[in-house]
CSV table of C-alpha atoms in Angstrom, one decimal:
chain,number,residue,atom,x,y,z
A,1,UNK,CA,58.3,-105.0,14.7
A,2,UNK,CA,59.6,-107.4,17.2
A,3,UNK,CA,60.5,-106.4,21.0
A,4,UNK,CA,62.2,-108.7,23.1
A,5,UNK,CA,62.8,-106.8,26.7
A,6,UNK,CA,65.1,-107.7,29.8
A,7,UNK,CA,63.5,-106.5,33.3
A,8,UNK,CA,66.7,-104.5,33.7
A,9,UNK,CA,69.8,-103.2,32.4
A,10,UNK,CA,72.0,-102.7,35.2
A,11,UNK,CA,72.1,-104.8,38.7
A,12,UNK,CA,74.0,-104.9,41.7
A,13,UNK,CA,72.7,-108.3,43.6
A,14,UNK,CA,75.5,-109.6,46.6
A,15,UNK,CA,76.7,-113.2,47.1
A,16,UNK,CA,74.3,-115.9,48.3
A,17,UNK,CA,71.1,-113.9,46.8
A,18,UNK,CA,68.9,-115.0,44.8
A,19,UNK,CA,68.9,-113.4,41.7
A,20,UNK,CA,65.3,-113.5,38.6
A,21,UNK,CA,66.1,-112.0,35.3
A,22,UNK,CA,63.0,-111.5,33.3
A,23,UNK,CA,62.6,-111.4,29.4
A,24,UNK,CA,59.7,-110.6,27.9
A,25,UNK,CA,59.1,-111.3,24.5
A,26,UNK,CA,55.4,-109.8,22.2
A,27,UNK,CA,55.3,-111.4,18.7
A,28,UNK,CA,54.6,-115.3,20.0
A,29,UNK,CA,57.2,-117.0,19.7
A,30,UNK,CA,57.1,-120.7,20.9
A,31,UNK,CA,61.5,-120.6,21.9
A,32,UNK,CA,63.5,-118.7,23.9
A,33,UNK,CA,67.2,-118.8,25.3
A,34,UNK,CA,68.9,-117.5,28.3
A,35,UNK,CA,72.7,-116.4,27.2
A,36,UNK,CA,75.7,-115.5,29.3
A,37,UNK,CA,78.7,-113.2,27.5
A,38,UNK,CA,81.6,-112.5,28.4
A,39,UNK,CA,85.1,-111.6,27.2
A,40,UNK,CA,87.0,-113.4,24.9
A,41,UNK,CA,84.1,-116.7,25.4
A,42,UNK,CA,81.3,-115.1,23.6
A,43,UNK,CA,77.8,-116.3,23.3
A,44,UNK,CA,77.5,-118.5,25.6
A,45,UNK,CA,74.0,-120.7,26.1
A,46,UNK,CA,72.2,-121.4,29.5
A,47,UNK,CA,69.6,-122.6,28.5
A,48,UNK,CA,66.5,-123.1,26.4
A,49,UNK,CA,63.3,-123.2,25.5
A,50,UNK,CA,61.0,-124.2,22.9
A,51,UNK,CA,57.2,-124.1,24.8
A,52,UNK,CA,55.7,-123.2,27.6
A,53,UNK,CA,56.8,-125.8,30.7
A,54,UNK,CA,59.4,-127.0,28.8
A,55,UNK,CA,63.3,-126.7,29.1
A,56,UNK,CA,66.3,-127.8,27.2
A,57,UNK,CA,70.4,-126.9,29.6
A,58,UNK,CA,72.7,-125.4,26.9
A,59,UNK,CA,76.5,-125.3,26.9
A,60,UNK,CA,76.9,-123.5,30.7
A,61,UNK,CA,73.1,-124.3,33.3
A,62,UNK,CA,75.6,-125.7,36.3
A,63,UNK,CA,74.1,-122.5,39.0
A,64,UNK,CA,71.0,-121.5,36.8
A,65,UNK,CA,66.8,-122.0,36.9
A,66,UNK,CA,64.5,-121.3,34.0
A,67,UNK,CA,60.6,-120.5,34.2
A,68,UNK,CA,58.9,-120.3,31.6
A,69,UNK,CA,54.9,-120.8,32.6
A,70,UNK,CA,53.6,-118.4,30.2
A,71,UNK,CA,55.2,-118.2,26.3
A,72,UNK,CA,55.9,-114.8,26.1
A,73,UNK,CA,58.2,-114.6,29.3
A,74,UNK,CA,61.0,-116.3,30.3
A,75,UNK,CA,62.6,-116.1,33.4
A,76,UNK,CA,66.2,-117.2,34.2
A,77,UNK,CA,66.9,-117.3,37.5
A,78,UNK,CA,70.3,-118.1,39.9
A,79,UNK,CA,69.4,-119.5,42.5
A,80,UNK,CA,72.9,-118.3,45.0
A,81,UNK,CA,74.1,-116.0,43.2
A,82,UNK,CA,78.2,-116.0,43.0
A,83,UNK,CA,81.1,-113.8,41.8
A,84,UNK,CA,81.5,-115.6,38.2
A,85,UNK,CA,78.1,-115.0,37.6
A,86,UNK,CA,79.1,-111.6,37.0
A,87,UNK,CA,78.4,-111.3,33.5
A,88,UNK,CA,76.2,-109.7,30.9
A,89,UNK,CA,73.1,-112.2,30.3
A,90,UNK,CA,71.1,-111.8,26.3
A,91,UNK,CA,67.9,-113.0,26.6
A,92,UNK,CA,66.6,-114.1,22.6
A,93,UNK,CA,62.7,-115.3,21.0
A,94,UNK,CA,62.4,-117.3,17.7
A,95,UNK,CA,59.8,-118.7,15.7
A,96,UNK,CA,60.2,-122.2,15.0
A,97,UNK,CA,62.0,-123.4,11.6
A,98,UNK,CA,65.6,-123.0,11.0
A,99,UNK,CA,65.3,-120.6,8.5
A,100,UNK,CA,64.4,-117.6,11.4
A,101,UNK,CA,67.0,-115.8,13.1
A,102,UNK,CA,67.3,-114.2,16.9
A,103,UNK,CA,65.7,-112.0,18.7
A,104,UNK,CA,67.3,-110.2,21.2
A,105,UNK,CA,67.1,-108.2,24.2
A,106,UNK,CA,69.0,-105.5,25.4
A,107,UNK,CA,71.1,-107.9,27.6
A,108,UNK,CA,71.5,-107.3,31.5
A,109,UNK,CA,74.9,-107.3,32.7
A,110,UNK,CA,74.3,-107.9,36.0
A,111,UNK,CA,77.3,-107.6,38.9
A,112,UNK,CA,77.7,-109.9,42.2
A,113,UNK,CA,79.6,-108.8,44.5
B,1,UNK,CA,85.2,-128.4,17.6
B,2,UNK,CA,83.5,-125.6,16.5
B,3,UNK,CA,81.5,-125.2,14.2
B,4,UNK,CA,81.8,-121.3,13.0
B,5,UNK,CA,85.4,-119.8,13.3
B,6,UNK,CA,85.9,-116.4,13.0
B,7,UNK,CA,89.6,-116.2,13.4
B,8,UNK,CA,89.7,-112.3,14.0
B,9,UNK,CA,89.9,-112.2,17.1
B,10,UNK,CA,90.6,-108.0,17.0
B,11,UNK,CA,90.7,-105.1,13.3
B,12,UNK,CA,91.7,-102.5,13.4
B,13,UNK,CA,90.5,-99.4,10.8
B,14,UNK,CA,90.6,-95.9,10.2
B,15,UNK,CA,87.7,-94.9,8.7
B,16,UNK,CA,87.5,-94.2,5.6
B,17,UNK,CA,89.3,-98.0,4.9
B,18,UNK,CA,87.8,-100.9,3.6
B,19,UNK,CA,87.6,-104.1,6.1
B,20,UNK,CA,86.5,-107.8,5.8
B,21,UNK,CA,85.2,-109.9,8.0
B,22,UNK,CA,85.7,-113.6,7.9
B,23,UNK,CA,83.4,-116.5,8.5
B,24,UNK,CA,83.9,-120.1,7.6
B,25,UNK,CA,81.6,-122.4,8.7
B,26,UNK,CA,81.2,-126.2,9.1
B,27,UNK,CA,78.3,-128.4,8.5
B,28,UNK,CA,76.6,-132.2,6.3
B,29,UNK,CA,73.5,-130.4,6.2
B,30,UNK,CA,72.6,-129.4,2.8
B,31,UNK,CA,70.0,-127.5,4.0
B,32,UNK,CA,70.9,-124.5,6.3
B,33,UNK,CA,71.1,-120.9,6.8
B,34,UNK,CA,74.2,-118.6,8.4
B,35,UNK,CA,73.5,-114.7,9.9
B,36,UNK,CA,75.8,-111.4,11.0
B,37,UNK,CA,74.3,-110.1,13.9
B,38,UNK,CA,75.9,-106.3,15.2
B,39,UNK,CA,76.3,-105.9,18.5
B,40,UNK,CA,77.0,-101.6,19.7
B,41,UNK,CA,78.9,-100.9,22.6
B,42,UNK,CA,75.2,-100.7,24.2
B,43,UNK,CA,75.0,-104.6,24.3
B,44,UNK,CA,72.1,-105.3,22.5
B,45,UNK,CA,73.0,-108.3,19.1
B,46,UNK,CA,71.2,-106.6,15.9
B,47,UNK,CA,70.3,-109.1,13.5
B,48,UNK,CA,72.3,-107.4,9.7
B,49,UNK,CA,71.2,-110.1,7.9
B,50,UNK,CA,70.0,-114.1,6.6
B,51,UNK,CA,71.5,-116.6,3.6
B,52,UNK,CA,70.2,-119.5,3.1
B,53,UNK,CA,72.0,-122.7,1.6
B,54,UNK,CA,71.0,-122.5,-1.2
B,55,UNK,CA,71.2,-119.3,-2.9
B,56,UNK,CA,75.3,-117.6,-3.5
B,57,UNK,CA,74.3,-115.1,-4.9
B,58,UNK,CA,76.4,-111.6,-3.0
B,59,UNK,CA,74.3,-109.5,-1.7
B,60,UNK,CA,74.9,-105.8,-1.3
B,61,UNK,CA,73.3,-103.1,0.9
B,62,UNK,CA,74.3,-99.7,1.6
B,63,UNK,CA,78.0,-100.3,2.9
B,64,UNK,CA,78.1,-104.1,3.4
B,65,UNK,CA,78.4,-106.5,1.5
B,66,UNK,CA,78.9,-110.6,1.6
B,67,UNK,CA,80.5,-113.6,0.1
B,68,UNK,CA,78.2,-116.8,0.6
B,69,UNK,CA,81.2,-119.4,-1.0
B,70,UNK,CA,80.1,-122.9,-0.4
B,71,UNK,CA,83.0,-123.8,-2.0
B,72,UNK,CA,85.0,-122.8,1.0
B,73,UNK,CA,82.1,-123.0,4.1
B,74,UNK,CA,82.5,-119.2,4.0
B,75,UNK,CA,80.2,-116.2,4.7
B,76,UNK,CA,82.7,-112.6,4.9
B,77,UNK,CA,81.1,-109.7,6.0
B,78,UNK,CA,82.6,-106.4,3.7
B,79,UNK,CA,82.3,-102.6,5.3
B,80,UNK,CA,82.7,-100.8,2.7
B,81,UNK,CA,84.3,-96.7,3.6
B,82,UNK,CA,84.3,-97.3,7.1
B,83,UNK,CA,82.7,-95.0,9.8
B,84,UNK,CA,83.2,-95.2,14.2
B,85,UNK,CA,79.3,-96.4,14.2
B,86,UNK,CA,80.3,-99.2,12.3
B,87,UNK,CA,82.6,-99.9,15.8
B,88,UNK,CA,81.6,-103.0,17.2
B,89,UNK,CA,81.5,-106.8,17.9
B,90,UNK,CA,80.2,-109.0,15.3
B,91,UNK,CA,79.2,-112.5,15.2
B,92,UNK,CA,78.3,-115.2,12.5
B,93,UNK,CA,76.0,-117.5,13.4
B,94,UNK,CA,75.0,-120.8,11.8
B,95,UNK,CA,70.9,-122.4,11.8
B,96,UNK,CA,70.7,-125.8,10.2
B,97,UNK,CA,68.5,-128.8,11.6
B,98,UNK,CA,71.4,-130.7,14.1
B,99,UNK,CA,70.6,-128.1,16.0
B,100,UNK,CA,67.3,-127.1,16.5
B,101,UNK,CA,65.8,-124.0,17.3
B,102,UNK,CA,69.2,-122.7,18.7
B,103,UNK,CA,72.4,-120.9,17.0
B,104,UNK,CA,76.0,-121.4,16.9
B,105,UNK,CA,77.5,-119.4,17.2
B,106,UNK,CA,81.1,-117.8,15.9
B,107,UNK,CA,83.4,-116.9,19.3
B,108,UNK,CA,82.6,-113.3,17.1
B,109,UNK,CA,85.4,-110.2,15.9
B,110,UNK,CA,85.8,-107.1,17.5
B,111,UNK,CA,86.0,-104.2,14.8
B,112,UNK,CA,87.2,-100.5,15.9
B,113,UNK,CA,86.6,-98.0,13.4
B,114,UNK,CA,89.1,-94.8,14.4
B,115,UNK,CA,88.8,-91.6,13.1
């Protein structure tokens, strides 16, 4: 079974802190994604990566950066957390090919106070 | 322009009722894939089904069934004899070569099944 894990289910941080959200997948998938989910706004893509050290901006990259130093790990970084980044963050991975589904992690609910 | 539309934002039904969740998509590709996901209150998205553009057969899996109609660009999901455990947000998604490895997700439909 494909497994996508996220470092925390719940996280509380203060405004201005640097925040790291980690995602690890164990199925050698080329592609990894970070989404943000807010009530009424559905899933919004922040960044995705199609290979190690490769990344592309999604729909809402402002205020975020990412790192993919190893194939299995994709990190989302909030350089200086703000209250409007309070949200549910979902990581996903997917093999190459438009026929494959995305596999999701359990999500991290981040609160910035 | 939104590529995947789920017009129903929220639906409430009483247990044992049948319910259909609508999904309408837009694409110019002839080869594409459609997906349904379930997101229960725990938060993790669970994959339910994949359908490719060349296979218009309906699919049934237990109480779940899917109706794919290319003529209307729709891929609707029906739950028969709904149960409380079906309460979740359901997302429809489109995968096509234009978007590379990305999905286009619909906005989701929140289904509440009341006892």
